[in-house]
Amino acid sequence: MRPIRIALTKGRLEKKSITLFETMGLDCVALREKGRRLILPIGTAEGAQCNAVLAKAADVVTYVRHGVCDFGIVGKDTLAEDGAGVYEVLRLPFGVCKFALAGKRGEDFYAGHHERSIATKYPAVARRFFAQKGMDVNIIKIEGSVELAPLLGLSDAIVDIVETGSTLAANGLEVIEDIQPISARVIANVASMKLRHKQMQSLLDDMTAAMAVAEW
Ligand code: PRP
């Protein structure tokens, strides 16, 4: 049987994921010296126990959903947008931020009766949020630096991730309303959790123990 594969989200969550593995006692030298390689062995000095796969957040979910990776580490933001077909098995203590509705500082977003335009990288999250309020909004999908949209006059507000709040502040925007807290999660393939239960549960137990001893 092939080694367990763990898909890691490249970028912000990557370093903390490696710290988690090292706290579990796994050897991450190859992962730390990866160069341009995308599949790296992690494990004990005697030999690789599993492989880390480096991917973009949404692709982490896709690889786990299709069973070509057994575990994934990905933000709740990605799962809130499209996390169907995978198990969310562990909430991690890093990658902590929130979804928020934000707009220009000092403007009253709810004033008046016109239909609002909302720019976001997360249309499903935005649609759910406004559906709960019974508000019809026009959602405009943006791929990044969503803060630009209200500044350029494309939208009345944005639904986006806020971590420190400094991107909003630097662009004259402010939080109108918090939507949902976010942190990194471990996801698992449904079939793998049954077929490789012992091995996967043991890794999850080690992750849970490591979470408690390290500083995040
Ligand atoms: C995210 C998010 C905000 C920023 C928030 O963008 O979309 O722009 O981080 O962080 P802050 O509250 O600490 O300023 P990211 O850097 O992931 O890139 P993006 O513009 O491609 O979304």
Coordinates of N, CA and C and ligand atoms in Angstrom, one line a residue:
M1 N 0.8 -1.2 0.0 CA 0.0 0.0 0.0 C 0.9 1.3 0.0
R2 N 0.4 2.3 -0.7 CA 1.3 3.5 -0.8 C 1.3 4.2 0.6
P3 N 2.3 5.0 0.8 CA 2.4 5.8 2.1 C 1.2 6.7 2.2
I4 N 0.8 7.0 3.4 CA -0.3 8.0 3.7 C 0.2 9.3 3.0
R5 N -0.7 10.0 2.4 CA -0.4 11.3 1.8 C -1.2 12.4 2.5
I6 N -0.4 13.5 2.9 CA -1.0 14.6 3.6 C -0.8 15.8 2.7
A7 N -2.0 16.4 2.2 CA -1.9 17.6 1.3 C -1.8 18.8 2.2
L8 N -0.8 19.6 2.0 CA -0.6 20.9 2.8 C -0.9 22.1 1.9
T9 N -1.5 23.1 2.5 CA -1.8 24.3 1.8 C -0.5 25.1 1.7
K10 N 0.0 25.4 0.5 CA 1.2 26.2 0.4 C 0.9 27.6 0.9
G11 N 2.0 28.2 1.4 CA 1.9 29.6 1.9 C 1.7 29.7 3.4
R12 N 0.8 30.6 3.8 CA 0.6 30.9 5.2 C 0.5 29.7 6.2
L13 N -0.2 28.6 5.8 CA -0.4 27.5 6.7 C 0.8 26.5 6.6
E14 N 1.7 26.7 5.6 CA 2.7 25.7 5.4 C 3.7 25.5 6.6
K15 N 4.2 26.7 7.0 CA 5.2 26.7 8.1 C 4.7 26.1 9.4
K16 N 3.5 26.5 9.7 CA 2.8 26.0 11.0 C 2.6 24.5 10.8
S17 N 2.2 24.0 9.6 CA 1.9 22.6 9.4 C 3.2 21.8 9.7
I18 N 4.3 22.4 9.2 CA 5.6 21.7 9.4 C 6.0 21.7 10.8
T19 N 5.8 22.8 11.5 CA 6.0 22.8 13.0 C 5.2 21.8 13.7
L20 N 3.9 21.6 13.3 CA 3.1 20.6 13.9 C 3.7 19.2 13.7
F21 N 4.1 18.9 12.4 CA 4.7 17.6 12.2 C 6.0 17.4 13.0
E22 N 6.8 18.4 13.1 CA 8.1 18.3 13.8 C 7.8 18.1 15.3
T23 N 6.8 18.7 15.8 CA 6.4 18.5 17.2 C 5.9 17.1 17.4
M24 N 5.3 16.5 16.4 CA 4.9 15.1 16.4 C 6.1 14.1 16.4
G25 N 7.3 14.7 16.2 CA 8.5 13.8 16.1 C 8.8 13.4 14.7
L26 N 8.1 13.9 13.7 CA 8.4 13.5 12.3 C 9.5 14.3 11.7
D27 N 10.3 13.7 10.9 CA 11.5 14.3 10.3 C 11.0 15.1 9.0
C28 N 11.2 16.4 9.1 CA 10.7 17.3 8.0 C 11.8 17.9 7.2
V29 N 13.0 17.3 7.2 CA 14.2 17.9 6.6 C 13.9 18.1 5.1
A30 N 13.4 17.1 4.4 CA 13.1 17.2 3.0 C 12.1 18.3 2.7
L31 N 11.1 18.4 3.6 CA 10.0 19.4 3.4 C 10.6 20.8 3.6
R32 N 11.5 20.9 4.5 CA 12.1 22.3 4.7 C 13.1 22.6 3.6
E33 N 13.7 21.6 2.9 CA 14.6 21.9 1.8 C 14.0 21.4 0.5
K34 N 12.8 21.8 0.3 CA 12.0 21.2 -0.8 C 12.4 21.7 -2.2
G35 N 13.0 22.9 -2.3 CA 13.2 23.5 -3.6 C 11.9 23.7 -4.3
R36 N 11.8 23.2 -5.5 CA 10.6 23.3 -6.3 C 9.8 21.9 -6.3
R37 N 10.2 21.0 -5.5 CA 9.5 19.7 -5.4 C 8.2 19.8 -4.7
L38 N 7.2 19.1 -5.1 CA 5.8 19.2 -4.6 C 5.4 18.0 -3.8
I39 N 6.1 16.9 -3.9 CA 5.8 15.7 -3.1 C 7.1 15.4 -2.3
L40 N 7.0 15.4 -1.0 CA 8.1 15.3 -0.1 C 7.9 14.2 1.0
P41 N 8.9 13.4 1.2 CA 8.7 12.4 2.3 C 8.8 13.0 3.7
I42 N 8.0 12.6 4.6 CA 8.2 13.0 6.0 C 8.1 11.7 6.8
G43 N 8.9 11.7 7.8 CA 8.9 10.5 8.6 C 10.0 10.3 9.6
T44 N 10.2 9.1 10.0 CA 11.3 8.9 10.9 C 12.6 8.8 10.2
A45 N 13.8 8.8 10.9 CA 15.1 8.7 10.2 C 15.2 7.4 9.5
E46 N 14.5 6.4 9.9 CA 14.7 5.0 9.3 C 14.0 5.0 7.9
G47 N 13.1 5.8 7.6 CA 12.4 5.7 6.3 C 11.1 6.5 6.4
A48 N 10.7 6.9 5.2 CA 9.5 7.7 5.1 C 8.2 7.0 5.6
Q49 N 7.4 7.6 6.4 CA 6.2 7.0 6.8 C 5.0 7.6 6.0
C50 N 5.1 8.8 5.6 CA 4.1 9.4 4.8 C 4.7 10.5 3.8
N51 N 3.9 11.0 2.9 CA 4.3 12.0 2.0 C 3.5 13.3 2.2
A52 N 4.2 14.4 2.1 CA 3.5 15.7 2.1 C 3.4 16.1 0.7
V53 N 2.2 16.6 0.3 CA 1.9 17.1 -1.0 C 1.6 18.6 -0.9
L54 N 2.3 19.4 -1.6 CA 2.1 20.9 -1.5 C 1.1 21.4 -2.6
A55 N 0.0 22.0 -2.2 CA -1.0 22.4 -3.2 C -1.7 23.7 -2.7
K56 N -2.4 24.3 -3.7 CA -3.2 25.5 -3.3 C -4.4 25.0 -2.5
A57 N -4.9 25.9 -1.7 CA -6.0 25.5 -0.7 C -7.1 24.7 -1.3
A58 N -7.8 25.2 -2.4 CA -8.9 24.6 -3.0 C -8.5 23.2 -3.5
D59 N -7.3 23.1 -4.0 CA -6.9 21.8 -4.6 C -6.6 20.8 -3.5
V60 N -6.2 21.3 -2.3 CA -6.0 20.3 -1.1 C -7.4 19.6 -0.9
V61 N -8.5 20.3 -0.9 CA -9.8 19.7 -0.7 C -10.1 18.7 -1.9
T62 N -9.8 19.1 -3.1 CA -10.0 18.3 -4.3 C -9.3 17.0 -4.2
Y63 N -8.0 17.0 -3.9 CA -7.2 15.8 -3.8 C -7.6 14.9 -2.7
V64 N -8.1 15.5 -1.6 CA -8.6 14.6 -0.5 C -9.9 14.1 -0.8
R65 N -10.8 14.9 -1.4 CA -12.1 14.4 -1.8 C -12.0 13.2 -2.8
H66 N -11.1 13.2 -3.7 CA -10.9 12.1 -4.7 C -10.1 11.0 -4.1
G67 N -9.6 11.1 -2.9 CA -8.9 10.0 -2.3 C -7.4 9.8 -2.7
V68 N -6.9 10.7 -3.5 CA -5.5 10.6 -3.9 C -4.6 11.1 -2.8
C69 N -5.2 11.9 -1.9 CA -4.5 12.3 -0.6 C -5.4 11.8 0.5
D70 N -4.9 11.4 1.6 CA -5.7 10.8 2.7 C -6.1 11.9 3.7
F71 N -5.1 12.8 4.0 CA -5.4 13.9 4.9 C -5.1 15.2 4.1
G72 N -5.6 16.3 4.7 CA -5.3 17.6 4.1 C -5.3 18.6 5.3
I73 N -4.4 19.7 5.2 CA -4.5 20.8 6.1 C -4.9 22.0 5.3
V74 N -6.0 22.6 5.7 CA -6.6 23.7 4.9 C -7.4 24.6 5.8
G75 N -7.5 25.8 5.4 CA -8.3 26.8 6.2 C -9.8 26.6 6.1
K76 N -10.4 26.9 7.2 CA -11.9 26.8 7.3 C -12.5 27.7 6.2
D77 N -11.8 28.7 5.8 CA -12.4 29.6 4.8 C -12.6 28.8 3.5
T78 N -11.6 28.0 3.1 CA -11.8 27.2 1.9 C -12.9 26.2 2.1
L79 N -13.0 25.6 3.3 CA -14.0 24.6 3.5 C -15.4 25.2 3.5
A80 N -15.5 26.4 4.1 CA -16.8 27.1 4.1 C -17.3 27.4 2.7
E81 N -16.3 27.6 1.8 CA -16.7 27.9 0.4 C -17.1 26.7 -0.3
D82 N -16.3 25.6 -0.2 CA -16.6 24.3 -0.8 C -15.8 23.2 -0.1
G83 N -16.5 22.7 0.9 CA -15.8 21.6 1.7 C -16.6 20.3 1.6
A84 N -17.5 20.2 0.6 CA -18.3 19.0 0.5 C -17.5 17.7 0.2
G85 N -17.9 16.6 0.8 CA -17.3 15.3 0.4 C -16.0 15.0 1.1
V86 N -15.7 15.7 2.1 CA -14.5 15.3 3.0 C -14.9 15.4 4.4
Y87 N -14.2 14.6 5.3 CA -14.4 14.7 6.7 C -13.6 15.8 7.3
E88 N -14.1 16.7 8.1 CA -13.3 17.7 8.9 C -13.0 17.0 10.2
V89 N -11.8 16.6 10.4 CA -11.5 15.8 11.6 C -10.8 16.4 12.8
L90 N -10.2 17.6 12.5 CA -9.5 18.3 13.6 C -9.4 19.7 13.4
R91 N -9.7 20.5 14.5 CA -9.6 22.0 14.4 C -8.2 22.3 14.9
L92 N -7.4 23.0 14.1 CA -6.0 23.3 14.5 C -5.9 24.7 15.2
P93 N -4.9 24.9 16.0 CA -4.8 26.2 16.7 C -4.1 27.3 15.9
F94 N -3.9 27.2 14.6 CA -3.2 28.2 13.9 C -4.1 28.6 12.6
G95 N -3.6 29.6 11.9 CA -4.4 30.1 10.8 C -5.7 30.8 11.3
V96 N -5.6 31.4 12.5 CA -6.8 32.0 13.1 C -7.1 33.4 12.5
C97 N -8.2 33.5 12.0 CA -8.7 34.8 11.4 C -10.2 34.7 11.4
K98 N -10.9 35.6 10.6 CA -12.3 35.5 10.5 C -12.8 36.0 9.2
F99 N -14.0 35.6 8.8 CA -14.7 36.2 7.7 C -15.4 37.4 8.2
A100 N -15.4 38.5 7.4 CA -16.1 39.7 7.8 C -16.7 40.4 6.6
L101 N -17.7 41.1 6.9 CA -18.3 42.1 5.9 C -17.6 43.4 6.2
A102 N -17.0 44.0 5.1 CA -16.3 45.3 5.4 C -16.6 46.3 4.3
G103 N -16.5 47.5 4.6 CA -16.8 48.6 3.7 C -16.0 49.9 4.0
K104 N -16.3 50.9 3.3 CA -15.6 52.2 3.5 C -15.8 52.7 4.9
R105 N -14.8 53.2 5.5 CA -14.9 53.8 6.9 C -15.9 54.9 6.9
G106 N -16.8 54.8 7.9 CA -17.8 55.8 8.2 C -19.0 55.7 7.3
E107 N -19.1 54.8 6.3 CA -20.3 54.7 5.5 C -21.3 53.8 6.1
D108 N -22.6 54.1 6.0 CA -23.6 53.2 6.6 C -24.1 52.2 5.5
F109 N -23.5 51.0 5.6 CA -23.8 50.0 4.5 C -25.3 49.7 4.4
Y110 N -26.0 49.7 5.6 CA -27.4 49.3 5.5 C -28.4 50.5 5.2
A111 N -27.9 51.7 5.1 CA -28.8 52.8 4.8 C -29.4 52.7 3.4
G112 N -30.6 53.1 3.2 CA -31.2 53.1 1.9 C -31.8 51.7 1.5
H113 N -32.4 51.6 0.3 CA -33.0 50.4 -0.1 C -32.5 49.8 -1.4
H114 N -31.5 50.4 -2.0 CA -31.0 49.9 -3.2 C -30.3 48.5 -3.1
E115 N -30.2 47.7 -4.1 CA -29.5 46.4 -4.1 C -28.0 46.7 -4.0
R116 N -27.4 46.0 -3.0 CA -25.9 46.2 -2.8 C -25.1 45.2 -3.6
S117 N -23.9 45.7 -4.0 CA -23.0 44.8 -4.7 C -21.9 44.4 -3.7
I118 N -21.6 43.1 -3.7 CA -20.6 42.6 -2.7 C -19.5 41.9 -3.5
A119 N -18.2 42.4 -3.4 CA -17.1 41.7 -4.0 C -16.5 40.7 -3.1
T120 N -16.1 39.6 -3.6 CA -15.6 38.5 -2.7 C -14.9 37.4 -3.5
K121 N -13.9 36.8 -2.8 CA -13.3 35.6 -3.3 C -14.2 34.4 -2.9
Y122 N -15.2 34.6 -2.0 CA -15.9 33.5 -1.4 C -17.4 33.8 -1.7
P123 N -17.9 33.6 -2.9 CA -19.3 33.8 -3.2 C -20.3 33.0 -2.4
A124 N -20.0 31.7 -2.2 CA -21.0 30.9 -1.4 C -21.1 31.4 0.0
V125 N -20.0 31.8 0.6 CA -20.0 32.3 2.0 C -20.9 33.6 2.0
A126 N -20.6 34.5 1.1 CA -21.3 35.7 1.0 C -22.8 35.5 0.8
R127 N -23.1 34.6 -0.2 CA -24.5 34.3 -0.5 C -25.3 33.8 0.7
R128 N -24.6 32.9 1.5 CA -25.3 32.3 2.7 C -25.5 33.4 3.7
F129 N -24.5 34.3 3.9 CA -24.6 35.3 4.9 C -25.8 36.3 4.6
F130 N -25.9 36.7 3.4 CA -27.0 37.6 3.1 C -28.3 36.9 3.0
A131 N -28.3 35.6 2.6 CA -29.6 34.8 2.6 C -30.2 34.8 4.0
Q132 N -29.3 34.6 5.0 CA -29.7 34.5 6.4 C -30.4 35.8 6.8
K133 N -29.9 36.9 6.2 CA -30.5 38.2 6.6 C -31.7 38.5 5.7
G134 N -32.0 37.7 4.7 CA -33.1 37.9 3.8 C -32.8 39.1 2.9
M135 N -31.5 39.3 2.6 CA -31.2 40.5 1.7 C -30.7 40.0 0.3
D136 N -31.3 40.6 -0.7 CA -30.8 40.2 -2.1 C -29.6 41.1 -2.4
V137 N -28.5 40.4 -2.7 CA -27.3 41.2 -3.1 C -26.8 40.7 -4.4
N138 N -26.0 41.6 -5.1 CA -25.3 41.2 -6.3 C -23.9 40.8 -6.0
I139 N -23.5 39.6 -6.1 CA -22.2 39.1 -5.7 C -21.3 39.1 -6.9
I140 N -20.1 39.7 -6.8 CA -19.1 39.8 -7.8 C -17.9 39.1 -7.4
K141 N -17.5 38.1 -8.2 CA -16.3 37.2 -7.8 C -15.0 37.9 -8.2
I142 N -14.1 38.0 -7.2 CA -12.8 38.6 -7.4 C -11.8 37.6 -6.9
E143 N -10.6 37.6 -7.6 CA -9.6 36.6 -7.3 C -8.6 36.9 -6.2
G144 N -8.5 38.2 -5.8 CA -7.5 38.6 -4.8 C -7.5 40.1 -4.6
S145 N -6.9 40.5 -3.5 CA -6.9 42.0 -3.2 C -8.3 42.5 -3.4
V146 N -9.2 41.9 -2.7 CA -10.7 42.2 -2.8 C -10.9 43.7 -2.4
E147 N -10.0 44.1 -1.5 CA -10.2 45.5 -0.9 C -10.3 46.6 -2.0
L148 N -9.7 46.2 -3.2 CA -9.7 47.2 -4.3 C -11.2 47.5 -4.7
A149 N -12.1 46.5 -4.7 CA -13.4 46.7 -5.3 C -14.2 47.9 -4.8
P150 N -14.3 48.1 -3.5 CA -15.1 49.3 -3.0 C -14.3 50.6 -3.3
L151 N -13.0 50.5 -3.3 CA -12.2 51.7 -3.5 C -12.3 52.2 -5.0
L152 N -12.5 51.2 -5.9 CA -12.6 51.5 -7.3 C -14.1 51.8 -7.7
G153 N -15.0 51.6 -6.7 CA -16.4 51.8 -7.0 C -17.1 50.6 -7.6
L154 N -16.5 49.5 -7.6 CA -17.1 48.3 -8.2 C -18.2 47.7 -7.2
S155 N -17.9 47.8 -5.9 CA -18.9 47.2 -5.0 C -19.1 48.1 -3.8
D156 N -20.3 47.9 -3.1 CA -20.6 48.7 -1.9 C -19.7 48.1 -0.7
A157 N -19.4 46.9 -0.7 CA -18.7 46.3 0.4 C -18.0 45.0 -0.1
I158 N -17.3 44.4 0.8 CA -16.6 43.1 0.5 C -16.9 42.1 1.6
V159 N -16.8 40.8 1.2 CA -16.8 39.7 2.2 C -15.4 39.1 2.1
D160 N -14.6 39.2 3.1 CA -13.2 38.7 3.0 C -12.7 38.2 4.3
I161 N -11.5 37.7 4.3 CA -10.8 37.3 5.5 C -10.1 38.5 6.1
V162 N -10.3 38.6 7.4 CA -9.6 39.6 8.2 C -8.7 38.9 9.2
E163 N -7.4 39.2 9.2 CA -6.6 38.6 10.2 C -6.2 39.7 11.2
T164 N -5.2 40.6 10.9 CA -4.8 41.7 11.8 C -5.7 42.9 11.6
G165 N -6.3 43.0 10.4 CA -7.1 44.2 10.1 C -6.3 45.3 9.4
S166 N -5.0 45.0 9.2 CA -4.2 46.1 8.7 C -4.4 46.4 7.2
T167 N -4.8 45.4 6.5 CA -5.1 45.7 5.0 C -6.3 46.5 4.9
L168 N -7.3 46.3 5.7 CA -8.5 47.1 5.7 C -8.1 48.6 6.1
A169 N -7.4 48.7 7.3 CA -7.1 50.0 7.8 C -6.3 50.8 6.8
A170 N -5.3 50.1 6.1 CA -4.4 50.8 5.2 C -5.2 51.3 4.0
N171 N -6.4 50.8 3.7 CA -7.1 51.2 2.6 C -8.4 51.9 2.9
G172 N -8.5 52.4 4.1 CA -9.7 53.2 4.5 C -10.9 52.4 4.6
L173 N -10.8 51.2 4.9 CA -12.0 50.3 5.1 C -12.1 49.9 6.5
E174 N -13.3 49.4 6.9 CA -13.5 48.9 8.3 C -14.5 47.7 8.3
V175 N -14.4 46.9 9.3 CA -15.4 45.8 9.5 C -16.7 46.4 9.8
I176 N -17.7 45.9 9.0 CA -19.1 46.3 9.3 C -19.7 45.2 10.2
E177 N -19.4 44.0 9.9 CA -20.0 42.9 10.7 C -19.1 41.6 10.6
D178 N -18.8 40.9 11.7 CA -18.1 39.7 11.7 C -19.1 38.6 11.1
I179 N -18.5 37.7 10.4 CA -19.4 36.6 9.8 C -19.1 35.3 10.5
Q180 N -17.9 34.9 10.6 CA -17.6 33.5 11.0 C -16.1 33.4 11.4
P181 N -15.8 32.8 12.5 CA -14.3 32.6 12.8 C -13.7 31.5 11.9
I182 N -12.4 31.6 11.7 CA -11.7 30.7 10.8 C -10.5 30.2 11.5
S183 N -10.1 29.0 11.3 CA -8.8 28.5 11.6 C -8.4 27.3 10.7
A184 N -7.2 26.8 10.8 CA -6.8 25.7 10.0 C -7.5 24.4 10.5
R185 N -7.8 23.5 9.5 CA -8.5 22.3 9.9 C -7.7 21.1 9.2
V186 N -7.8 19.9 9.9 CA -7.4 18.7 9.2 C -8.6 18.1 8.6
I187 N -8.5 17.8 7.3 CA -9.6 17.0 6.6 C -9.1 15.7 6.2
A188 N -10.0 14.7 6.1 CA -9.7 13.4 5.7 C -10.6 12.8 4.6
N189 N -10.0 11.9 3.8 CA -10.8 11.2 2.8 C -11.7 10.2 3.5
V190 N -13.0 10.2 3.1 CA -14.0 9.3 3.8 C -13.6 7.8 3.7
A191 N -13.2 7.4 2.5 CA -12.8 5.9 2.4 C -11.5 5.6 3.2
S192 N -10.5 6.5 3.1 CA -9.3 6.3 3.8 C -9.5 6.1 5.3
M193 N -10.4 6.9 5.8 CA -10.7 6.8 7.3 C -11.2 5.5 7.7
K194 N -11.9 4.8 6.7 CA -12.3 3.4 7.0 C -11.2 2.4 6.8
L195 N -10.6 2.5 5.6 CA -9.7 1.5 5.1 C -8.4 1.5 5.8
R196 N -7.9 2.7 6.3 CA -6.6 2.8 6.9 C -6.8 3.4 8.3
H197 N -7.9 3.0 8.9 CA -8.3 3.6 10.2 C -7.2 3.7 11.2
K198 N -6.5 2.6 11.5 CA -5.6 2.5 12.6 C -4.4 3.5 12.4
Q199 N -3.9 3.5 11.2 CA -2.7 4.4 10.8 C -3.2 5.8 10.9
M200 N -4.4 6.1 10.4 CA -4.8 7.5 10.3 C -5.2 8.0 11.7
Q201 N -5.8 7.1 12.5 CA -6.2 7.6 13.9 C -4.9 7.8 14.7
S202 N -3.9 7.0 14.5 CA -2.7 7.2 15.2 C -2.0 8.5 14.9
L203 N -2.0 8.9 13.6 CA -1.5 10.2 13.2 C -2.3 11.3 13.8
L204 N -3.7 11.2 13.8 CA -4.5 12.2 14.4 C -4.3 12.3 15.9
D205 N -4.1 11.2 16.6 CA -3.8 11.3 18.0 C -2.5 12.0 18.3
D206 N -1.5 11.8 17.4 CA -0.2 12.5 17.6 C -0.3 14.0 17.3
M207 N -1.2 14.3 16.3 CA -1.4 15.7 16.0 C -2.1 16.4 17.2
T208 N -3.1 15.7 17.8 CA -3.8 16.3 18.9 C -2.8 16.5 20.1
A209 N -1.9 15.6 20.3 CA -1.0 15.7 21.4 C 0.0 16.9 21.1
A210 N 0.4 17.0 19.8 CA 1.4 18.0 19.5 C 0.8 19.4 19.6
M211 N -0.5 19.5 19.3 CA -1.2 20.8 19.4 C -1.1 21.4 20.8
A212 N -1.1 20.5 21.7 CA -1.2 20.9 23.1 C 0.2 21.3 23.7
V213 N 1.3 20.8 23.1 CA 2.6 21.1 23.7 C 3.3 22.3 23.0
A214 N 3.0 22.6 21.8 CA 3.7 23.7 21.1 C 3.0 25.1 21.3
E215 N 3.7 26.1 21.1 CA 3.2 27.5 21.1 C 2.7 27.8 19.7
W216 N 1.5 28.3 19.5 CA 1.1 28.7 18.2 C 0.8 30.2 18.1
Ligands
PRP1 C1 -5.9 38.1 2.8 C2 -7.2 38.8 2.8 C3 -6.9 40.2 3.1 C4 -5.7 40.0 4.1 C5 -6.2 40.2 5.5 O1 -5.3 38.2 1.6 O2 -7.8 38.6 1.5 O3 -6.5 40.9 2.0 O4 -5.2 38.7 3.9 O5 -5.1 40.2 6.4 P1 -4.9 41.3 7.5 O6 -6.2 41.5 8.2 O7 -3.9 40.8 8.4 O8 -4.4 42.6 6.8 P2 -4.0 37.4 1.1 O9 -2.8 38.0 1.6 O10 -4.2 35.9 1.5 O11 -4.0 37.6 -0.4 P3 -5.2 37.9 -1.5 O12 -5.1 39.4 -1.7 O13 -4.7 37.1 -2.7 O14 -6.5 37.4 -1.0

